[in-house]
Short mmCIF file of C-alpha atoms and ligand atoms in Angstrom, two decimals:
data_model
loop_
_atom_site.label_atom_id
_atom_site.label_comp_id
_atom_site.label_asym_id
_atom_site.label_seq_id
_atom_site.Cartn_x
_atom_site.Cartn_y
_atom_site.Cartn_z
CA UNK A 11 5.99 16.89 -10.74
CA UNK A 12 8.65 15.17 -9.15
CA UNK A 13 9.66 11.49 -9.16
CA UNK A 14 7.47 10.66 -6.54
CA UNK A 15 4.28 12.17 -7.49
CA UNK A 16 4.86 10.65 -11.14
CA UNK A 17 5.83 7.26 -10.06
CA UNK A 18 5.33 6.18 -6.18
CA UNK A 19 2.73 8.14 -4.88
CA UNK A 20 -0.06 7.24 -7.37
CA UNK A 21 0.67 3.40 -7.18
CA UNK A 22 0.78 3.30 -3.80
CA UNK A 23 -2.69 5.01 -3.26
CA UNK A 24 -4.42 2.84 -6.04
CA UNK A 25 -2.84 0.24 -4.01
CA UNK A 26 -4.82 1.44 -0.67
CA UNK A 27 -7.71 2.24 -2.41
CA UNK A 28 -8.17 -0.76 -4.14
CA UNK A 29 -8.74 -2.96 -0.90
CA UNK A 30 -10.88 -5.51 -0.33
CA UNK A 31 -12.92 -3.30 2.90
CA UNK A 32 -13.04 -0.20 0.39
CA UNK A 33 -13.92 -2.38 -2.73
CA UNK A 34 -17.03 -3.29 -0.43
CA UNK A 35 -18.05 -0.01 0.36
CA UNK A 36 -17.75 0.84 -3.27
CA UNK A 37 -20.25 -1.75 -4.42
CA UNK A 38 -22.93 0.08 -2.28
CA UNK A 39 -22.76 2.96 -4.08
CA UNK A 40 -21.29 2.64 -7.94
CA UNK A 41 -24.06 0.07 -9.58
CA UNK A 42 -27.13 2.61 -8.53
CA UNK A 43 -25.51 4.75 -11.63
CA UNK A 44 -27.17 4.88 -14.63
CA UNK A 45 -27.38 6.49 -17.94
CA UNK A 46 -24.89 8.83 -18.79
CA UNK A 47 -22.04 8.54 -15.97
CA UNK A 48 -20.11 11.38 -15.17
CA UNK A 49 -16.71 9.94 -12.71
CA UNK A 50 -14.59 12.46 -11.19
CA UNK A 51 -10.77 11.65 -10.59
CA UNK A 52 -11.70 8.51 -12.20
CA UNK A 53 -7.89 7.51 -11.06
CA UNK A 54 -6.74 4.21 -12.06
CA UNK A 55 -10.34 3.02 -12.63
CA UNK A 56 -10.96 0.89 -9.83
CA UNK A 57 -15.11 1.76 -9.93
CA UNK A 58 -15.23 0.63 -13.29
CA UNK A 59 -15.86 -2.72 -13.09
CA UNK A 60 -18.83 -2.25 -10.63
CA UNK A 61 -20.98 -0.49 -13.55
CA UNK A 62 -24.34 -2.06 -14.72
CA UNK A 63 -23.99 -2.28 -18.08
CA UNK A 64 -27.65 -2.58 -18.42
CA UNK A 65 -28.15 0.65 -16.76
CA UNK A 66 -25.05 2.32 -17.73
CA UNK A 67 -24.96 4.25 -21.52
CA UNK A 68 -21.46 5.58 -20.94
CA UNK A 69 -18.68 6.57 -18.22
CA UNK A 70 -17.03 10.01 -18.85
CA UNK A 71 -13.94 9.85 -16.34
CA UNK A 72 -12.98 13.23 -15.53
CA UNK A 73 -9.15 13.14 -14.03
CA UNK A 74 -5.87 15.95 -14.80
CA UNK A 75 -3.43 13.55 -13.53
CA UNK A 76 -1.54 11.42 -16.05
CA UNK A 77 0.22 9.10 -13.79
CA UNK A 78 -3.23 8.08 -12.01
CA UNK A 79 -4.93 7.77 -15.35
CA UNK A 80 -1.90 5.46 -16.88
CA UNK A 81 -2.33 2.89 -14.10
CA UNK A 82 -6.04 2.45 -14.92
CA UNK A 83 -5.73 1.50 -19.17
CA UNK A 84 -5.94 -1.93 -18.12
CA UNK A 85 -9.35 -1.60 -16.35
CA UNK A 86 -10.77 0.86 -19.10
CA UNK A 87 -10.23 -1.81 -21.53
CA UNK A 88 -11.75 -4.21 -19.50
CA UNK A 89 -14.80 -2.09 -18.44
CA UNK A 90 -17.89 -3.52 -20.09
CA UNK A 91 -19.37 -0.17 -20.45
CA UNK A 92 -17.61 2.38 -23.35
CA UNK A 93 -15.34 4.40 -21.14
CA UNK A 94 -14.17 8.26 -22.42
CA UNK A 95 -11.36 9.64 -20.63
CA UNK A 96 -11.15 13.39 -20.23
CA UNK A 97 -7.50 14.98 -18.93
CA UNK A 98 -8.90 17.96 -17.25
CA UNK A 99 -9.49 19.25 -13.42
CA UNK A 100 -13.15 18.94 -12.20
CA UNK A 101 -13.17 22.60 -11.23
CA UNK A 102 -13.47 23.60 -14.88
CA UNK A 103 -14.99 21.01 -16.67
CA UNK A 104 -15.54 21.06 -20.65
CA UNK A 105 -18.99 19.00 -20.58
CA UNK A 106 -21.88 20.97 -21.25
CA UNK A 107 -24.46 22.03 -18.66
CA UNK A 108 -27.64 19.43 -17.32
CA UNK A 109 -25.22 16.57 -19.60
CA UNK A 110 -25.29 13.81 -17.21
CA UNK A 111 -27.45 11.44 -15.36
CA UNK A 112 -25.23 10.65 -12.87
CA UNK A 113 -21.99 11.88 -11.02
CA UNK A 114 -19.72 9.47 -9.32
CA UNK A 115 -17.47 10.01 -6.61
CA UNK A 116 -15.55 8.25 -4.44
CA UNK A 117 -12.42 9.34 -2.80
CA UNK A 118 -11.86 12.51 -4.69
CA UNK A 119 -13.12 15.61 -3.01
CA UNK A 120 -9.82 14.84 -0.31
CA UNK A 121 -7.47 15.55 -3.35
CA UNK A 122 -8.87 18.12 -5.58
CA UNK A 123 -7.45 21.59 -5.29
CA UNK A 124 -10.81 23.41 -4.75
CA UNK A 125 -13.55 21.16 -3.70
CA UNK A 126 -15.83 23.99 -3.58
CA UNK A 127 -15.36 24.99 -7.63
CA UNK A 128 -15.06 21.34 -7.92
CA UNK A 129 -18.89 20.70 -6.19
CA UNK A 130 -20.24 23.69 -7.90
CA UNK A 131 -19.29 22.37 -11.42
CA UNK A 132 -20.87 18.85 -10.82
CA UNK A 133 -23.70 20.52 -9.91
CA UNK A 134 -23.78 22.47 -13.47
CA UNK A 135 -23.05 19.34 -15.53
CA UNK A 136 -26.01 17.18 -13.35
CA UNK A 137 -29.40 17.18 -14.77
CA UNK A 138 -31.95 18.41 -12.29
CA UNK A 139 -33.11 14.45 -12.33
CA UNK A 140 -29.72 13.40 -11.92
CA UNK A 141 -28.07 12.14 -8.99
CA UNK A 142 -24.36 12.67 -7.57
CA UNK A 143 -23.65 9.25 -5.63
CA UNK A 144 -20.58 9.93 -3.18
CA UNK A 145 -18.59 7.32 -1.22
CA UNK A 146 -15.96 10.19 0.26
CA UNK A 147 -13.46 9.97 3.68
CA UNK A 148 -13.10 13.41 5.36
CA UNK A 149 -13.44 15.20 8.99
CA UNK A 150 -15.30 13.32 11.74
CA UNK A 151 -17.76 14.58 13.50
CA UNK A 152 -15.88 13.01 17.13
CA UNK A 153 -13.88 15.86 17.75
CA UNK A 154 -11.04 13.67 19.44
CA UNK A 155 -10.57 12.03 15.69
CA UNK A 156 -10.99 15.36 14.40
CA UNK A 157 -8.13 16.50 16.04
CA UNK A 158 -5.56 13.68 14.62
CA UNK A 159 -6.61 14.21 11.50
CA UNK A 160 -5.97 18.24 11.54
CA UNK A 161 -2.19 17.04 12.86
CA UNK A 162 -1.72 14.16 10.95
CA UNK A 163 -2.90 16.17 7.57
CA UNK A 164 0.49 17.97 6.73
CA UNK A 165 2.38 14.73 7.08
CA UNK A 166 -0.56 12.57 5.14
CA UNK A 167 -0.49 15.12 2.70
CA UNK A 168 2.70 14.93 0.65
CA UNK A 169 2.70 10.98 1.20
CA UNK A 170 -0.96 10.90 -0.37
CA UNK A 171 -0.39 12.40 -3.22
CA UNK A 172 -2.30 16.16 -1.96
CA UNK A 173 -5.18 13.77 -0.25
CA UNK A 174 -6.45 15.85 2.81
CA UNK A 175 -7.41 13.93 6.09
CA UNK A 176 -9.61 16.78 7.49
CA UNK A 177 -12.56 18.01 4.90
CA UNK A 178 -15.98 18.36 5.31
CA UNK A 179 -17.74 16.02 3.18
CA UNK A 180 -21.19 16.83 4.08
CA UNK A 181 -21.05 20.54 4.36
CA UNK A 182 -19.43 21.07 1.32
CA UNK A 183 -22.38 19.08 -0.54
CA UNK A 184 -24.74 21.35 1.11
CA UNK A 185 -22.94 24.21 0.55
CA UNK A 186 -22.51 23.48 -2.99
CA UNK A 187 -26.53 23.47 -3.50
CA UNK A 188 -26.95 19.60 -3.43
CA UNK A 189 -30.18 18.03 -1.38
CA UNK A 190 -28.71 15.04 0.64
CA UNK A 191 -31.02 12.33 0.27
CA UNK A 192 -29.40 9.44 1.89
CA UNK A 193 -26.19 9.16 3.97
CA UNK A 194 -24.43 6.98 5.99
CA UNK A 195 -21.49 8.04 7.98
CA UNK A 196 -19.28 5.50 9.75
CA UNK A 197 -15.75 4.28 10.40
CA UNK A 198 -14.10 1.80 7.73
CA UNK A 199 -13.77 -1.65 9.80
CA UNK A 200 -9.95 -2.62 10.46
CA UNK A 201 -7.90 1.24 10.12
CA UNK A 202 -7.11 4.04 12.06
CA UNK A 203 -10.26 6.33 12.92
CA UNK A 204 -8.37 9.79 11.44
CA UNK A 205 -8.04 7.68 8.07
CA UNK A 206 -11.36 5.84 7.94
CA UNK A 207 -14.51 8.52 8.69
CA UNK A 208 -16.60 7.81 5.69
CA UNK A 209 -19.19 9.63 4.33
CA UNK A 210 -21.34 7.21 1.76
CA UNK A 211 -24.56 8.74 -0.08
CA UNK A 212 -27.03 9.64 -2.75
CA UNK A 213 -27.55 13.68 -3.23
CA UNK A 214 -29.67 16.13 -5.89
CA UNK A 215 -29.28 19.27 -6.74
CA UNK A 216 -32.58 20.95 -5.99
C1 SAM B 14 -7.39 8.97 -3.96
S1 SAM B 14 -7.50 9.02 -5.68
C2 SAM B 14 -9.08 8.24 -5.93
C3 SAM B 14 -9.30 7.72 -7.30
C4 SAM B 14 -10.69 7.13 -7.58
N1 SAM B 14 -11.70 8.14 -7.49
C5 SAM B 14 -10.99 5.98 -6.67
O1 SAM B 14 -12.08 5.94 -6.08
O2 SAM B 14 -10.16 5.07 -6.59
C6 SAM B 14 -7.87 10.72 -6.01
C7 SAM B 14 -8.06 11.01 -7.47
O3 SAM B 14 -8.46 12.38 -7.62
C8 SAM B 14 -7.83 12.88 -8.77
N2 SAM B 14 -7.83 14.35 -8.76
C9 SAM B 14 -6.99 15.17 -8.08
N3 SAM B 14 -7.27 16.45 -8.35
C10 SAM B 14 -8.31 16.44 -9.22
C11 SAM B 14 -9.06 17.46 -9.86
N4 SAM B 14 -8.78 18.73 -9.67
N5 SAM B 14 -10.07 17.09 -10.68
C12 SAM B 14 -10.37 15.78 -10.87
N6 SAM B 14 -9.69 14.78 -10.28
C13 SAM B 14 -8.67 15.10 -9.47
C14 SAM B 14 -6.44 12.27 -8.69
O4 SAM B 14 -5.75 12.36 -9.91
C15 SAM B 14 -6.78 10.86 -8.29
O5 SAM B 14 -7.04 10.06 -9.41
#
């Protein structure tokens, strides 16, 4: 991992991420979780302090990437819900099968290497009951924005720290097995269309 990747890249997309437009959209999804709380690429914990702590046993933050998870130890101390911080890539996850309640996430399935393996291992660790809440930016449906984002990706890329302008969010849930039972998809207010297609929902697994 070079300089960049260890030191720039991951401050600079906490930095976006941890907007005040994004931080809105985040608190429409992140206090519906309850119980046991799976996260995945927790990052630099920016969800954290949106967590009921009446509803909320415990947050398991699933994320490989050191540098990301070093910029969040000030918000896992803060969190008023007992955090536990697992170094380790979604796609092959250590936590038992039907061992959460919930599965959080929010701008991760851009930057994981195989979003596929990825989806089909939150679906193993979900208990049939359990819900995956997802607040995720990927491919529009307008095929004009579509079309920026599939040129602007390889530039993005690199400068995003492996974030991906042009997946499906959608199809990938429903390829992965998950029932979508609520979704909103819309443009973020305020940035450019390629960068701001949102996907926000609530999905199961049956
Ligand atoms: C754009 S950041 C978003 C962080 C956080 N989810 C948020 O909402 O602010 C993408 C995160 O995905 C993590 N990530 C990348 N590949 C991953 C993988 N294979 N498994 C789990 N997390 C991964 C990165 O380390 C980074 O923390």
């Amino acid at each position: 991992m070079g300089f960049y990747e260890r030191h720039v890249g991951p401050r600079l997309v906490s930095c976006v991420c941890g907007a005040a437009d994004i931080r809105i959209e985040r608190e429409k999804v992140v206090p519906a979780a309850k119980g046991i709380v799976l996260e995945v690429g927790i990052g630099s914990g920016l969800n954290l302090p949106l967590y009921d702590p009446a509803r909320v046993s415990r947050v398991i933050g699933v994320d490989p990437h050191a540098p990301f998870l070093k910029l969040g130890r000030s918000r896992r101390e803060a969190a008023h819900v007992p955090v536990e911080i697992r170094q380790e890539a979604a796609e092959a996850m250590q936590l038992p099968s039907r061992s959460v309640d919930t599965v959080v996430v929010t701008f991760t399935l851009c930057s994981v290497q195989d979003a596929a393996r990825c989806l089909s291992e939150i679906h193993r660790v979900l208990r049939p009951e359990g819900r995956l809440l997802f607040l995720e930016h990927g491919l529009s449906g307008d095929a004009a924005v579509a079309r920026w984002q599939n040129r602007l990706n390889p530039l993005w890329r690199p400068l995003a720290v492996g974030c991906n302008l042009n997946r499906p969010v959608l199809g990938s849930l429903r390829a992965a097995g998950f029932t979508i039972e609520e979704v909103e998809e819309y443009y973020l207010p305020r940035t450019p269309r390629p960068f701001a297609h949102l996907s926000r929902g609530k999905a199961r697994t049956g």
